Amino acid sequence: MNVTAIRRDFPILAQQVNGHPLAYLDNAASSQHPLQVLEAIQHYYTHDHANIHRGVHTLSHRATDLYEGARETVRAFINAGSLREIVFTRGTTEAINLVAFSFGQRLAPGDEILITTMEHHSNIVPWQLLCERSGAVLRVAPINDAGELLLDEFVQLLGPRTRLVSVAHVSNALGTVNPVKAIVAAARARGIPVLLDGAQAIAHGAVDVRELDCDFYAFSGHKMCGPTGTGVLYGREAILRDMPPWQGGGDMIRTVSFSGTTYNDLPYRLEAGTPHIAGAVGLAAAIRYLTAIGMANIAAWEAELLAYATAALAQIPEVKLIGTARHKAGLVSFNVDGIHPHDLGTVLDQQGVAIRAGHHCAMPVMERFGLAGTARASFAFYNTTGEIDQLVDAVRVAQRMFA
Ligand SMILES: Cc1ncc(COP(=O)(O)O)c(C=O)c1O
């Protein structure tokens, strides 16, 4: 993979921050956009913008073709069986809330939803709210000290009242890649649907929803070089078909009258109002960009970056890695003895190194490890080992400052 050539597509990376070359290592929070994505959005607004689906004029047809073309690009990217299974959302958070509000309507008091300790808040709070509305109960499967799901305990928590399993494909706080195929197999053997939160997986390796055999897969555009405010809920058609609308408005209806309203077909029934048309155009451009590089190449390079960073940080005895799962994605969560993660993040920024510090919207994980937070460096295919050297040098600068 030619990272030097790839970086030419990302002018934002070629800047100085606080007098140092920028080392952007906050990709788990949001990735950057190649020119190809920016140009696709600009071209759309410059030539093709109009509202979609209802228009009779040329621009509306063009915009509709682009929006529905983006749906096909997403479908092919995750190998879904049908366009009816691709629902555009504002992001992972909205995709999970959609399931909680729509699928969740069938839950009764005493029903159970099973998640894990390592979930992002957006895969916890929607279920807590659903439990408050429905009287359902949230169950949480534990993890070990390496940050791995305890699969046996997880399976034991699958009971006769479990109505849904919702699990991160990859943990944003620890980097753990969950054994999602085993999770799906165990749940499906008991007739329980599974939602996979793919926010941290989608840009880092090939995702095939039919091979995963999951019922729902949620992800965000802005973590895969696409625009903020875009995302996708994949839903198995057989399950989406029975899901009631969750938001009312334009586009999701077939007919409206004061004596009763009928609803549109999938996926439109679950997409109320004018969507983020330019966002979908940008997301499709991002998918084309990632696909041209090759998801397998991206996964291989990020695995090298992870190995390099893990070895480099291990050279500093005061660094403690949080999350040492055998199967990890390209991020390192760590603490440095005697330095608060926020102070570390600030000093690193002074050295041009952008990382995230805090609880990473996963407070229960922090609680599990007895920590207020961690520093997290997260990698994308455009990162270099030189940037990891810059990170390690900056950690040493912080250590000298706080000595
Ligand atoms: C694992 C995981 N799930 C869900 C989300 C929420 O994504 P968004 O804020 O794009 O909706 C994130 C974002 O960091 C995440 O890392």
Coordinates of C-alpha atoms and ligand atoms in Angstrom, one line a residue:
M1 CA 0.0 0.0 0.0
N2 CA 1.4 3.4 -1.0
V3 CA 0.7 5.5 2.1
T4 CA 2.6 8.5 0.7
A5 CA 0.4 8.6 -2.4
I6 CA -2.7 8.1 -0.3
R7 CA -1.8 11.0 1.9
R8 CA -1.8 13.4 -1.1
D9 CA -5.6 12.8 -1.2
F10 CA -5.9 14.2 2.4
P11 CA -4.6 17.8 2.4
I12 CA -5.8 18.2 6.0
L13 CA -3.1 15.8 7.1
A14 CA -0.3 17.9 5.6
Q15 CA -0.4 20.8 8.1
Q16 CA 1.5 22.0 11.1
V17 CA -0.2 22.1 14.5
N18 CA 1.5 24.0 17.3
G19 CA 4.7 24.1 15.2
H20 CA 4.8 20.4 14.6
P21 CA 3.6 18.2 11.7
L22 CA 0.1 17.0 12.5
A23 CA -0.1 13.4 13.6
Y24 CA -3.8 12.7 13.4
L25 CA -4.4 9.7 15.6
D26 CA -8.0 10.3 16.6
N27 CA -9.6 8.2 13.8
A28 CA -11.9 6.2 16.1
A29 CA -13.6 9.5 16.9
S30 CA -13.8 10.7 13.3
S31 CA -11.7 10.0 10.2
Q32 CA -10.6 12.6 7.6
H33 CA -11.9 13.0 4.1
P34 CA -10.1 12.5 0.8
L35 CA -10.5 15.1 -1.9
Q36 CA -12.6 12.5 -3.9
V37 CA -15.3 12.8 -1.2
L38 CA -15.1 16.6 -1.0
E39 CA -15.3 16.8 -4.8
A40 CA -18.3 14.5 -5.0
I41 CA -20.2 16.7 -2.5
Q42 CA -19.2 19.9 -4.2
H43 CA -20.2 18.5 -7.6
Y44 CA -23.5 17.5 -6.2
Y45 CA -24.3 20.9 -4.8
T46 CA -22.8 22.7 -7.8
H47 CA -24.8 20.7 -10.4
D48 CA -27.4 18.3 -9.1
H49 CA -29.1 19.4 -5.9
A50 CA -32.9 19.2 -5.5
N51 CA -35.2 17.4 -3.2
I52 CA -35.6 13.7 -4.0
H53 CA -38.3 11.2 -4.8
R54 CA -41.3 13.5 -5.3
G55 CA -39.9 15.8 -8.0
V56 CA -41.0 15.8 -11.6
H57 CA -38.0 17.8 -12.9
T58 CA -34.6 16.9 -14.1
L59 CA -32.6 18.0 -11.1
S60 CA -34.9 16.1 -8.8
H61 CA -34.4 12.9 -10.9
R62 CA -30.7 13.4 -10.9
A63 CA -30.6 13.9 -7.1
T64 CA -32.8 10.9 -6.6
D65 CA -30.6 8.7 -8.8
L66 CA -27.5 9.8 -6.8
Y67 CA -29.2 9.1 -3.5
E68 CA -30.6 5.7 -4.5
G69 CA -27.3 5.0 -6.2
A70 CA -25.5 5.6 -2.9
R71 CA -27.9 3.1 -1.3
E72 CA -26.8 0.5 -3.9
T73 CA -23.1 1.4 -3.2
V74 CA -23.7 0.7 0.5
R75 CA -25.6 -2.5 -0.2
A76 CA -22.8 -3.9 -2.3
F77 CA -20.1 -2.7 0.2
I78 CA -21.6 -4.8 3.1
N79 CA -23.0 -7.5 0.7
A80 CA -26.6 -7.0 1.8
G81 CA -29.2 -9.0 -0.2
S82 CA -31.5 -6.2 -1.0
L83 CA -31.8 -2.4 -1.2
R84 CA -34.8 -2.7 1.1
E85 CA -32.4 -3.7 3.8
I86 CA -30.4 -0.4 3.7
V87 CA -31.9 2.4 5.8
F88 CA -30.0 5.7 5.8
T89 CA -29.7 7.3 9.2
R90 CA -27.7 10.2 10.8
G91 CA -25.2 7.7 12.2
T92 CA -24.7 4.7 14.4
T93 CA -26.5 6.4 17.3
E94 CA -29.6 7.0 15.2
A95 CA -29.5 3.5 13.8
I96 CA -29.5 2.0 17.2
N97 CA -32.3 4.3 18.4
L98 CA -34.3 3.4 15.4
V99 CA -34.2 -0.3 16.4
A100 CA -34.9 0.6 20.0
F101 CA -38.0 2.6 19.1
S102 CA -39.3 0.4 16.3
F103 CA -38.3 -3.2 17.0
G104 CA -38.5 -2.2 20.7
Q105 CA -42.3 -1.7 20.5
R106 CA -42.8 -5.5 20.7
L107 CA -41.1 -5.8 24.1
A108 CA -43.1 -6.5 27.2
P109 CA -42.3 -6.2 30.9
G110 CA -39.8 -8.8 31.9
D111 CA -38.3 -9.3 28.4
E112 CA -34.5 -8.9 28.2
I113 CA -32.0 -7.2 26.1
L114 CA -28.4 -8.4 26.3
I115 CA -25.4 -6.2 25.8
T116 CA -21.8 -6.3 27.1
T117 CA -19.7 -4.2 29.5
M118 CA -17.7 -2.8 26.7
E119 CA -20.4 -1.0 24.8
H120 CA -20.4 2.7 23.7
H121 CA -23.0 4.8 25.4
S122 CA -25.0 4.8 22.2
N123 CA -25.4 1.0 22.6
I124 CA -26.4 1.3 26.2
V125 CA -28.6 4.4 26.7
P126 CA -31.2 3.7 24.0
W127 CA -31.8 0.3 25.7
Q128 CA -32.0 1.8 29.1
L129 CA -34.6 4.2 27.7
L130 CA -36.5 1.3 26.1
C131 CA -36.4 -0.6 29.4
E132 CA -38.0 2.4 31.1
R133 CA -40.7 2.6 28.4
S134 CA -41.4 -1.1 28.2
G135 CA -40.5 -2.7 31.6
A136 CA -37.9 -4.8 29.8
V137 CA -34.6 -5.6 31.6
L138 CA -31.1 -4.8 30.4
R139 CA -28.6 -7.7 31.0
V140 CA -24.8 -7.1 30.7
A141 CA -22.3 -9.8 29.8
P142 CA -18.9 -9.4 31.5
I143 CA -15.4 -9.0 30.1
N144 CA -12.0 -10.2 31.4
D145 CA -8.9 -8.1 32.4
A146 CA -7.7 -8.1 28.8
G147 CA -10.9 -6.6 27.7
E148 CA -12.3 -9.7 26.0
L149 CA -15.9 -10.8 26.2
L150 CA -16.4 -13.8 28.4
L151 CA -18.3 -15.9 25.8
D152 CA -19.4 -18.6 28.2
E153 CA -21.0 -16.1 30.6
F154 CA -22.5 -14.3 27.6
V155 CA -24.1 -17.5 26.3
Q156 CA -25.4 -18.3 29.8
L157 CA -27.2 -14.9 29.8
L158 CA -29.2 -15.9 26.7
G159 CA -32.5 -16.9 28.3
P160 CA -36.1 -17.6 27.3
R161 CA -36.9 -13.9 27.7
T162 CA -34.0 -12.5 25.7
R163 CA -35.5 -10.6 22.8
L164 CA -32.4 -8.9 21.4
V165 CA -28.6 -9.0 21.6
S166 CA -26.7 -5.8 20.8
V167 CA -22.9 -6.0 20.8
A168 CA -20.1 -3.9 19.4
H169 CA -18.2 -5.5 16.5
V170 CA -15.1 -3.6 17.7
S171 CA -14.8 -1.8 21.1
N172 CA -13.9 1.9 20.7
A173 CA -12.4 2.1 24.2
L174 CA -10.3 -1.1 24.1
G175 CA -9.9 -2.1 20.5
T176 CA -11.2 -5.6 21.2
V177 CA -12.6 -7.3 18.1
N178 CA -15.5 -9.4 19.4
P179 CA -16.2 -13.0 18.3
V180 CA -19.3 -11.8 16.5
K181 CA -19.8 -15.0 14.5
A182 CA -19.9 -17.1 17.7
I183 CA -22.2 -14.5 19.3
V184 CA -24.6 -14.5 16.3
A185 CA -24.5 -18.3 16.1
A186 CA -25.3 -18.7 19.8
A187 CA -28.2 -16.2 19.7
R188 CA -29.7 -17.4 16.4
A189 CA -29.7 -21.0 17.7
R190 CA -32.1 -19.7 20.3
G191 CA -34.1 -17.6 17.8
I192 CA -32.8 -14.3 19.2
P193 CA -32.0 -11.4 16.8
V194 CA -28.6 -9.7 17.0
L195 CA -27.6 -6.1 16.3
L196 CA -23.9 -5.5 15.7
D197 CA -22.6 -2.0 16.3
G198 CA -20.1 -1.7 13.5
A199 CA -19.1 1.9 14.1
Q200 CA -15.4 0.9 14.7
A201 CA -15.3 -2.0 12.3
I202 CA -16.7 -0.7 9.1
A203 CA -13.7 1.2 7.9
H204 CA -11.1 -1.3 9.1
G205 CA -11.8 -4.5 7.2
A206 CA -14.3 -6.2 5.0
V207 CA -17.8 -6.5 6.5
D208 CA -20.2 -9.0 4.9
V209 CA -23.6 -8.9 6.7
R210 CA -24.7 -12.2 5.1
E211 CA -21.5 -14.0 6.2
L212 CA -21.9 -12.5 9.7
D213 CA -25.6 -13.6 9.6
C214 CA -26.6 -10.7 11.9
D215 CA -30.0 -9.2 11.9
F216 CA -28.9 -5.6 12.2
Y217 CA -25.6 -3.8 11.5
A218 CA -25.2 -0.1 12.4
F219 CA -22.4 2.3 11.3
S220 CA -21.5 5.9 10.8
G221 CA -20.3 7.7 7.6
H222 CA -17.9 10.0 9.5
K223 CA -15.8 7.1 10.8
M224 CA -15.2 5.8 7.2
C225 CA -14.0 9.0 5.4
G226 CA -17.6 10.1 4.8
P227 CA -19.6 13.1 6.0
T228 CA -20.9 13.6 9.5
G229 CA -24.6 13.2 9.9
T230 CA -24.7 10.1 7.7
G231 CA -25.0 6.5 8.7
V232 CA -26.7 3.2 7.9
L233 CA -28.9 0.6 9.5
Y234 CA -28.7 -2.7 7.7
G235 CA -31.7 -4.8 8.7
R236 CA -32.5 -8.3 7.6
E237 CA -35.6 -7.8 5.4
A238 CA -37.7 -10.4 7.2
I239 CA -37.3 -8.5 10.4
L240 CA -37.5 -5.0 9.0
R241 CA -40.8 -5.9 7.3
D242 CA -42.6 -6.3 10.6
M243 CA -41.1 -3.2 12.2
P244 CA -43.5 -0.2 12.6
P245 CA -42.5 3.3 11.7
W246 CA -40.5 5.1 14.4
Q247 CA -40.7 8.7 13.0
G248 CA -43.6 10.2 11.1
G249 CA -43.3 12.7 8.3
G250 CA -42.9 13.0 4.6
D251 CA -41.6 10.2 2.4
M252 CA -42.4 7.4 4.9
I253 CA -46.1 7.4 4.0
R254 CA -48.2 6.1 1.1
T255 CA -51.4 8.0 1.8
V256 CA -52.3 10.4 4.6
S257 CA -55.9 11.3 5.6
F258 CA -57.5 12.2 8.9
S259 CA -59.3 8.9 8.9
G260 CA -56.0 7.0 8.8
T261 CA -52.5 6.9 7.2
T262 CA -50.8 4.1 5.3
Y263 CA -47.1 3.7 5.2
N264 CA -44.5 3.4 2.4
D265 CA -42.5 0.3 1.5
L266 CA -39.1 -0.5 2.9
P267 CA -36.7 1.2 3.4
Y268 CA -38.6 4.5 3.0
R269 CA -41.0 3.6 5.8
L270 CA -38.1 4.0 8.2
E271 CA -36.7 7.3 6.6
A272 CA -39.0 10.2 7.5
G273 CA -38.4 13.7 6.0
T274 CA -35.8 15.1 3.5
P275 CA -32.6 13.1 4.1
H276 CA -29.0 14.2 4.0
I277 CA -28.8 13.8 0.2
A278 CA -25.3 15.3 -0.2
G279 CA -24.2 13.2 2.8
A280 CA -25.2 10.0 1.0
V281 CA -23.4 11.2 -2.1
G282 CA -20.3 11.8 0.0
L283 CA -20.7 8.4 1.7
A284 CA -20.8 6.6 -1.6
A285 CA -17.7 8.4 -2.7
A286 CA -16.0 7.4 0.5
I287 CA -17.0 3.7 0.0
R288 CA -15.6 3.9 -3.6
Y289 CA -12.4 5.3 -2.2
L290 CA -12.0 2.6 0.5
T291 CA -12.9 -0.1 -2.0
A292 CA -10.3 1.1 -4.5
I293 CA -7.6 0.8 -1.8
G294 CA -9.0 -2.6 -0.8
M295 CA -10.4 -3.4 2.6
A296 CA -7.9 -6.3 3.0
N297 CA -5.0 -4.0 2.4
I298 CA -6.4 -1.5 4.9
A299 CA -6.8 -4.2 7.5
A300 CA -3.2 -5.5 6.9
W301 CA -1.6 -2.0 7.1
E302 CA -3.6 -1.1 10.3
A303 CA -2.5 -4.4 11.9
E304 CA 1.1 -3.4 11.2
L305 CA 0.5 0.0 12.8
L306 CA -1.1 -1.6 15.8
A307 CA 1.9 -4.0 16.3
Y308 CA 4.3 -1.1 15.8
A309 CA 2.6 1.1 18.3
T310 CA 2.1 -1.7 20.9
A311 CA 5.8 -2.5 20.7
A312 CA 6.9 1.1 20.8
L313 CA 4.8 2.0 23.8
A314 CA 6.0 -1.1 25.6
Q315 CA 9.5 0.5 25.6
I316 CA 8.2 3.0 28.2
P317 CA 7.8 1.2 31.5
E318 CA 5.3 3.8 32.9
V319 CA 2.9 3.1 30.1
K320 CA 0.0 0.7 30.9
L321 CA -2.0 -0.6 28.0
I322 CA -5.8 -0.9 28.7
G323 CA -7.2 -3.5 26.4
T324 CA -4.8 -6.3 25.5
A325 CA -7.2 -8.7 23.7
R326 CA -5.7 -11.3 21.4
H327 CA -7.8 -10.0 18.6
K328 CA -7.6 -6.2 18.4
A329 CA -8.3 -3.5 15.9
G330 CA -6.0 -0.5 15.2
L331 CA -6.1 1.5 18.4
V332 CA -4.2 1.7 21.7
S333 CA -5.8 2.8 24.9
F334 CA -3.2 3.6 27.6
N335 CA -2.3 5.4 30.7
V336 CA 1.0 6.9 31.8
D337 CA 1.9 6.7 35.5
G338 CA 1.6 10.0 37.2
I339 CA -0.1 11.8 34.2
H340 CA -3.8 12.4 34.0
P341 CA -5.0 11.4 30.5
H342 CA -6.4 14.9 29.8
D343 CA -3.0 16.5 30.7
L344 CA -1.3 13.9 28.5
G345 CA -3.7 14.8 25.6
T346 CA -3.0 18.5 26.0
V347 CA 0.8 18.0 26.0
L348 CA 0.6 15.7 23.0
D349 CA -1.4 18.3 21.1
Q350 CA 1.3 20.8 21.8
Q351 CA 3.6 18.3 20.0
G352 CA 1.2 18.1 17.0
V353 CA -0.2 14.7 18.1
A354 CA -4.0 14.5 18.1
I355 CA -5.4 11.7 20.3
R356 CA -8.5 11.4 22.5
A357 CA -8.4 11.4 26.3
G358 CA -11.2 10.6 28.7
H359 CA -13.9 7.9 29.0
H360 CA -14.5 7.5 25.2
C361 CA -18.3 7.4 25.8
A362 CA -17.8 4.1 27.4
M363 CA -18.0 4.9 31.1
P364 CA -18.9 1.3 32.2
V365 CA -15.6 0.1 30.6
M366 CA -13.6 2.6 32.6
E367 CA -15.5 1.6 35.7
R368 CA -14.6 -2.1 35.0
F369 CA -10.9 -1.2 35.0
G370 CA -11.2 1.3 37.9
L371 CA -10.1 4.2 35.7
A372 CA -11.4 7.8 35.2
G373 CA -10.2 7.6 31.6
T374 CA -7.4 6.6 29.2
A375 CA -5.5 8.2 26.4
R376 CA -6.4 6.6 23.0
A377 CA -4.5 6.7 19.8
S378 CA -6.5 5.2 16.9
F379 CA -5.2 4.5 13.4
A380 CA -6.4 4.8 9.9
F381 CA -4.9 3.5 6.6
Y382 CA -3.3 6.9 6.0
N383 CA -1.3 6.8 9.2
T384 CA 2.4 6.1 9.2
T385 CA 4.9 4.5 11.6
G386 CA 6.6 8.0 11.7
E387 CA 3.5 9.4 13.3
I388 CA 3.6 6.6 15.9
D389 CA 7.2 7.6 16.6
Q390 CA 6.0 11.2 17.0
L391 CA 3.4 9.9 19.5
V392 CA 6.0 8.0 21.5
D393 CA 8.4 11.0 21.5
A394 CA 5.6 13.2 22.7
V395 CA 4.7 10.8 25.6
R396 CA 8.4 11.1 26.7
V397 CA 8.1 14.9 26.5
A398 CA 5.1 14.7 28.8
Q399 CA 6.9 12.5 31.2
R400 CA 9.7 15.0 31.5
M401 CA 7.2 17.8 32.1
F402 CA 5.4 15.9 34.8
A403 CA 8.5 14.3 36.4
Ligands
LIG1 C1 -18.5 1.6 19.1 C2 -19.3 2.9 18.8 N1 -20.6 2.8 18.7 C3 -21.3 3.9 18.4 C4 -20.7 5.1 18.2 C5 -21.6 6.3 18.0 O1 -21.4 6.8 16.7 P1 -22.0 8.2 16.2 O2 -21.7 9.2 17.2 O3 -21.4 8.4 14.9 O4 -23.5 7.9 16.1 C6 -19.3 5.2 18.3 C7 -18.7 6.5 18.2 O5 -17.6 6.8 18.6 C8 -18.6 4.1 18.6 O6 -17.3 4.1 18.7

